[in-house]
Amino acid sequence: MIETSETRTLTIDGIEIAMRAVGDPGGAPVLVLHGWGANMQTIAPILDRLAPLGYRVYALDLPGFGKSAPPPIDWDVAEYSAFVTHYLDALNLTRVHLIGHSFGGRLSIVLGADYPARVGKIVLTGGAGVLTPPSTKHRIIRGVRKLFTLPGLKVFYPRFQRWYWDRYASDDYKNAGALAGTFARVVREDLLPRAAHIGASTLLIWGDQDMDTPLWQGQKLEATIPDAGLVVLNGAGHYAYLERISDFVRIVDTFFKGA
C-alpha cells in the first residue's frame, strides 16, 4: 500500500476552498464532513486513523469555515450538499462513503437522499437535522414577539430583540458572523422526511451524553432511515468520535468493510 497525503486549495463554483486527502490513492474513497463552526482540522484524527486501514480519505473546509471562502449568498443544506457533489466531480470521485458529524450529518442525510448514486455507506455521528420541539417558554416568547408587530408597540421591538438575542440566541448563532443568515436557514430545516428516502446502509454512532444533538435524535433517525443501525458510546458527548477515536474508527472500518 502506497500512502500519500496532500493539502491544497481548489476553486469550485467560484469559491476557493481548502482540502486534504490522505491514504492509498487506490483505496476505497471516504469523505468526512465536519460540523458547524469547525473545519477539517477538527476531523483530522478520523483521516489519520482511517487512512492506514486501506482507505483514501478526503476532507474539506466547507464554504465559510476554516480557510475556505464563504458562499456568495445565504445557503441552505441543499445548496451545501450540491456544492459537495461539485467537489466530488472536481476530484473525479463517482461514489464515496460518507462520515458526517453534526452539520456534516445534515449534509450526509441530504446527499444520501438526493444523490444516492454518489453514496456508498453513511456514518452519522452526532448528526443534526432532527428538530427539537419548542419548549413552553419559547412558545410564549414567540407569542410576545408577535405583539411587538402591533401599531404603537413596534418602536419597542429593537429593545426586545436585543434582550432576546442576549438571553436566548445560541452560541453558534452569535458566533456565526457573515454566516448568520445561513445558520438561520439551516437550523430550521427538518430533515427527517429526507432521511426516510436514504437508500444507503447507514450507521449512527452517538454519545449518550450528547447535549447538542441528544441521543433521542439519533434514535429518531435510526427509526426513520430504512437501513440503519445505532451504536451508543456510553459516557461520550457531542464529539464522541474524538473522545473515543479508537473505538470509533474500529466500528467504522468494520461497517465499511462488512457485507
CSV table of C-alpha atoms in Angstrom, one decimal:
chain,number,residue,atom,x,y,z
A,1,MET,CA,0.0,0.0,0.0
A,2,ILE,CA,1.3,3.4,-1.0
A,3,GLU,CA,0.1,6.1,1.3
A,4,THR,CA,0.2,9.7,0.3
A,5,SER,CA,-1.1,12.9,1.8
A,6,GLU,CA,-1.9,16.3,0.2
A,7,THR,CA,-3.3,19.6,1.4
A,8,ARG,CA,-4.2,22.1,-1.2
A,9,THR,CA,-6.8,24.6,-2.4
A,10,LEU,CA,-9.4,24.3,-5.1
A,11,THR,CA,-11.8,26.7,-6.7
A,12,ILE,CA,-15.3,25.3,-7.2
A,13,ASP,CA,-18.2,27.3,-8.4
A,14,GLY,CA,-16.1,30.4,-7.9
A,15,ILE,CA,-15.4,29.6,-4.2
A,16,GLU,CA,-11.9,28.9,-3.1
A,17,ILE,CA,-11.7,26.0,-0.6
A,18,ALA,CA,-9.1,24.2,1.4
A,19,MET,CA,-9.0,20.4,1.2
A,20,ARG,CA,-7.0,17.4,2.3
A,21,ALA,CA,-6.6,13.8,1.1
A,22,VAL,CA,-4.7,11.1,2.8
A,23,GLY,CA,-4.2,7.4,2.3
A,24,ASP,CA,-3.8,4.9,-0.5
A,25,PRO,CA,-4.9,6.6,-3.8
A,26,GLY,CA,-6.3,3.2,-4.8
A,27,GLY,CA,-8.2,2.7,-1.6
A,28,ALA,CA,-11.9,2.9,-1.0
A,29,PRO,CA,-12.8,6.7,-1.0
A,30,VAL,CA,-14.3,8.2,2.1
A,31,LEU,CA,-15.4,11.8,2.5
A,32,VAL,CA,-15.5,13.2,6.1
A,33,LEU,CA,-17.7,16.3,6.6
A,34,HIS,CA,-17.2,18.5,9.6
A,35,GLY,CA,-19.7,20.2,11.9
A,36,TRP,CA,-20.8,23.8,12.2
A,37,GLY,CA,-18.1,26.2,13.3
A,38,ALA,CA,-15.5,23.5,12.8
A,39,ASN,CA,-13.1,22.7,10.0
A,40,MET,CA,-11.1,19.8,8.6
A,41,GLN,CA,-8.6,20.1,11.4
A,42,THR,CA,-11.4,19.1,13.8
A,43,ILE,CA,-11.9,15.8,11.9
A,44,ALA,CA,-8.2,15.2,11.2
A,45,PRO,CA,-8.0,12.3,13.7
A,46,ILE,CA,-10.5,10.4,11.7
A,47,LEU,CA,-8.5,10.8,8.5
A,48,ASP,CA,-5.2,9.9,10.2
A,49,ARG,CA,-6.6,6.8,11.9
A,50,LEU,CA,-8.7,5.5,9.0
A,51,ALA,CA,-6.3,6.0,6.1
A,52,PRO,CA,-3.8,3.3,7.1
A,53,LEU,CA,-6.6,0.8,7.1
A,54,GLY,CA,-6.8,0.9,3.3
A,55,TYR,CA,-8.9,4.0,2.5
A,56,ARG,CA,-8.3,7.2,0.6
A,57,VAL,CA,-9.9,9.7,3.0
A,58,TYR,CA,-10.9,13.2,1.9
A,59,ALA,CA,-12.0,16.3,3.9
A,60,LEU,CA,-12.6,20.0,3.0
A,61,ASP,CA,-13.2,23.2,4.8
A,62,LEU,CA,-16.9,23.8,3.8
A,63,PRO,CA,-17.6,27.2,2.4
A,64,GLY,CA,-17.4,29.8,5.2
A,65,PHE,CA,-15.4,27.7,7.5
A,66,GLY,CA,-11.7,27.2,8.2
A,67,LYS,CA,-9.7,28.5,5.2
A,68,SER,CA,-12.5,28.4,2.7
A,69,ALA,CA,-14.3,31.4,1.3
A,70,PRO,CA,-17.9,31.9,2.3
A,71,PRO,CA,-20.8,31.2,-0.1
A,72,PRO,CA,-22.0,34.3,-2.1
A,73,ILE,CA,-25.4,34.3,-0.5
A,74,ASP,CA,-27.2,32.6,2.4
A,75,TRP,CA,-27.2,28.9,1.7
A,76,ASP,CA,-29.4,26.1,2.9
A,77,VAL,CA,-28.5,22.4,3.4
A,78,ALA,CA,-29.4,21.5,-0.2
A,79,GLU,CA,-27.1,24.2,-1.6
A,80,TYR,CA,-24.2,23.0,0.6
A,81,SER,CA,-24.9,19.4,-0.5
A,82,ALA,CA,-24.9,20.3,-4.1
A,83,PHE,CA,-21.6,22.0,-3.6
A,84,VAL,CA,-20.2,18.8,-2.1
A,85,THR,CA,-21.2,16.9,-5.3
A,86,HIS,CA,-19.3,19.5,-7.3
A,87,TYR,CA,-16.3,19.0,-5.1
A,88,LEU,CA,-16.5,15.2,-5.8
A,89,ASP,CA,-16.8,16.0,-9.5
A,90,ALA,CA,-13.6,18.1,-9.3
A,91,LEU,CA,-11.8,15.2,-7.8
A,92,ASN,CA,-13.3,12.6,-10.3
A,93,LEU,CA,-14.9,10.8,-7.4
A,94,THR,CA,-18.0,9.0,-8.6
A,95,ARG,CA,-19.0,7.3,-5.4
A,96,VAL,CA,-17.8,7.7,-1.8
A,97,HIS,CA,-18.6,6.5,1.7
A,98,LEU,CA,-19.6,9.4,3.9
A,99,ILE,CA,-18.9,10.3,7.6
A,100,GLY,CA,-20.8,13.3,8.8
A,101,HIS,CA,-20.5,15.0,12.2
A,102,SER,CA,-23.2,17.4,13.3
A,103,PHE,CA,-23.7,19.9,10.4
A,104,GLY,CA,-21.8,17.4,8.3
A,105,GLY,CA,-24.5,14.9,9.3
A,106,ARG,CA,-27.2,17.2,7.8
A,107,LEU,CA,-25.3,17.2,4.5
A,108,SER,CA,-24.9,13.5,4.6
A,109,ILE,CA,-28.6,13.0,5.0
A,110,VAL,CA,-29.4,15.2,2.0
A,111,LEU,CA,-26.6,13.6,-0.1
A,112,GLY,CA,-27.9,10.1,0.8
A,113,ALA,CA,-31.5,11.0,-0.1
A,114,ASP,CA,-30.9,13.3,-3.2
A,115,TYR,CA,-27.8,11.8,-4.7
A,116,PRO,CA,-28.0,8.1,-4.0
A,117,ALA,CA,-25.6,7.2,-6.9
A,118,ARG,CA,-22.8,9.2,-5.3
A,119,VAL,CA,-23.0,7.5,-1.9
A,120,GLY,CA,-21.8,4.1,-0.7
A,121,LYS,CA,-22.4,3.8,3.0
A,122,ILE,CA,-23.1,6.6,5.5
A,123,VAL,CA,-21.9,7.1,9.1
A,124,LEU,CA,-23.6,9.8,11.1
A,125,THR,CA,-22.1,10.8,14.4
A,126,GLY,CA,-23.9,13.4,16.5
A,127,GLY,CA,-25.7,14.2,13.2
A,128,ALA,CA,-28.0,17.2,13.2
A,129,GLY,CA,-31.3,17.5,11.2
A,130,VAL,CA,-34.0,16.5,13.7
A,131,LEU,CA,-35.9,19.5,15.0
A,132,THR,CA,-36.3,19.9,18.8
A,133,PRO,CA,-39.9,20.8,19.7
A,134,PRO,CA,-40.1,24.3,21.2
A,135,SER,CA,-40.5,24.5,25.0
A,136,THR,CA,-43.5,26.2,26.5
A,137,LYS,CA,-41.3,29.1,27.5
A,138,HIS,CA,-40.1,29.6,23.9
A,139,ARG,CA,-43.7,29.3,22.6
A,140,ILE,CA,-44.7,32.1,25.0
A,141,ILE,CA,-41.8,34.3,23.9
A,142,ARG,CA,-42.6,33.8,20.3
A,143,GLY,CA,-46.2,35.0,21.1
A,144,VAL,CA,-44.8,38.0,22.8
A,145,ARG,CA,-42.6,38.8,19.8
A,146,LYS,CA,-45.7,38.9,17.6
A,147,LEU,CA,-47.2,41.6,20.0
A,148,PHE,CA,-44.4,43.9,19.0
A,149,THR,CA,-45.7,44.0,15.4
A,150,LEU,CA,-48.8,45.8,16.6
A,151,PRO,CA,-49.2,49.5,16.0
A,152,GLY,CA,-47.8,51.5,18.9
A,153,LEU,CA,-45.5,48.7,20.0
A,154,LYS,CA,-43.2,48.5,17.0
A,155,VAL,CA,-41.0,51.2,18.5
A,156,PHE,CA,-40.1,48.9,21.4
A,157,TYR,CA,-39.2,45.9,19.2
A,158,PRO,CA,-35.5,46.7,18.8
A,159,ARG,CA,-35.1,46.8,22.6
A,160,PHE,CA,-37.0,43.5,22.9
A,161,GLN,CA,-34.8,42.0,20.1
A,162,ARG,CA,-31.6,42.9,21.9
A,163,TRP,CA,-32.9,41.3,25.1
A,164,TYR,CA,-34.0,38.2,23.3
A,165,TRP,CA,-30.6,37.9,21.5
A,166,ASP,CA,-28.6,38.3,24.7
A,167,ARG,CA,-30.7,35.8,26.6
A,168,TYR,CA,-31.8,33.1,24.1
A,169,ALA,CA,-29.6,33.2,20.9
A,170,SER,CA,-27.4,30.1,20.7
A,171,ASP,CA,-23.6,30.5,20.8
A,172,ASP,CA,-23.4,29.1,17.2
A,173,TYR,CA,-25.7,31.9,16.0
A,174,LYS,CA,-23.9,34.6,18.0
A,175,ASN,CA,-20.6,33.4,16.5
A,176,ALA,CA,-21.9,32.9,13.0
A,177,GLY,CA,-20.8,36.3,11.8
A,178,ALA,CA,-21.3,36.5,8.0
A,179,LEU,CA,-22.9,33.1,8.1
A,180,ALA,CA,-25.7,34.1,10.5
A,181,GLY,CA,-28.3,34.1,7.7
A,182,THR,CA,-27.1,30.7,6.5
A,183,PHE,CA,-27.2,29.4,10.1
A,184,ALA,CA,-30.8,30.6,10.5
A,185,ARG,CA,-31.9,28.8,7.3
A,186,VAL,CA,-30.0,25.6,8.2
A,187,VAL,CA,-31.3,25.1,11.7
A,188,ARG,CA,-35.0,25.5,10.7
A,189,GLU,CA,-34.8,22.6,8.2
A,190,ASP,CA,-36.5,19.3,9.3
A,191,LEU,CA,-34.5,16.6,7.6
A,192,LEU,CA,-36.5,13.6,8.8
A,193,PRO,CA,-38.5,13.5,5.5
A,194,ARG,CA,-35.2,13.4,3.6
A,195,ALA,CA,-33.8,10.7,6.0
A,196,ALA,CA,-36.8,8.4,5.1
A,197,HIS,CA,-35.5,8.3,1.5
A,198,ILE,CA,-31.9,7.3,2.2
A,199,GLY,CA,-31.2,4.0,0.4
A,200,ALA,CA,-27.7,3.6,1.6
A,201,SER,CA,-26.8,1.4,4.7
A,202,THR,CA,-26.4,3.9,7.5
A,203,LEU,CA,-24.6,3.6,10.9
A,204,LEU,CA,-25.3,6.1,13.6
A,205,ILE,CA,-22.6,6.4,16.3
A,206,TRP,CA,-23.8,8.5,19.2
A,207,GLY,CA,-22.6,9.6,22.6
A,208,ASP,CA,-25.2,9.1,25.3
A,209,GLN,CA,-24.1,12.4,26.9
A,210,ASP,CA,-24.5,14.4,23.7
A,211,MET,CA,-26.2,17.7,24.8
A,212,ASP,CA,-26.2,19.3,21.3
A,213,THR,CA,-27.9,16.5,19.3
A,214,PRO,CA,-29.3,14.4,22.1
A,215,LEU,CA,-29.4,10.6,21.8
A,216,TRP,CA,-33.2,10.7,21.2
A,217,GLN,CA,-32.4,12.4,17.9
A,218,GLY,CA,-30.1,9.5,16.9
A,219,GLN,CA,-32.8,7.1,17.8
A,220,LYS,CA,-35.3,9.0,15.7
A,221,LEU,CA,-33.0,8.9,12.7
A,222,GLU,CA,-32.4,5.1,13.2
A,223,ALA,CA,-36.2,4.6,13.2
A,224,THR,CA,-36.6,6.7,10.1
A,225,ILE,CA,-33.8,5.7,7.8
A,226,PRO,CA,-34.8,2.4,6.1
A,227,ASP,CA,-31.5,0.5,6.6
A,228,ALA,CA,-29.9,1.9,9.8
A,229,GLY,CA,-28.3,0.8,13.0
A,230,LEU,CA,-27.3,2.7,16.1
A,231,VAL,CA,-24.2,2.3,18.3
A,232,VAL,CA,-24.2,4.2,21.6
A,233,LEU,CA,-20.9,5.2,23.2
A,234,ASN,CA,-21.5,5.4,26.9
A,235,GLY,CA,-20.1,8.5,28.6
A,236,ALA,CA,-19.3,10.3,25.3
A,237,GLY,CA,-20.7,13.7,24.3
A,238,HIS,CA,-21.3,15.5,21.0
A,239,TYR,CA,-17.7,14.9,19.9
A,240,ALA,CA,-17.9,11.2,20.6
A,241,TYR,CA,-15.6,10.4,17.6
A,242,LEU,CA,-12.8,12.4,19.3
A,243,GLU,CA,-13.4,11.2,22.8
A,244,ARG,CA,-13.5,7.5,21.7
A,245,ILE,CA,-11.4,7.7,18.5
A,246,SER,CA,-10.0,4.2,18.6
A,247,ASP,CA,-13.5,2.7,19.1
A,248,PHE,CA,-15.0,5.0,16.5
A,249,VAL,CA,-12.5,4.0,13.8
A,250,ARG,CA,-12.7,0.3,14.6
A,251,ILE,CA,-16.5,0.4,14.3
A,252,VAL,CA,-16.5,2.5,11.1
A,253,ASP,CA,-13.9,0.2,9.5
A,254,THR,CA,-15.9,-2.9,10.3
A,255,PHE,CA,-19.0,-1.3,8.9
A,256,PHE,CA,-17.4,-0.1,5.7
A,257,LYS,CA,-15.8,-3.5,5.0
A,258,GLY,CA,-18.8,-5.6,6.0
A,259,ALA,CA,-21.1,-7.3,3.6
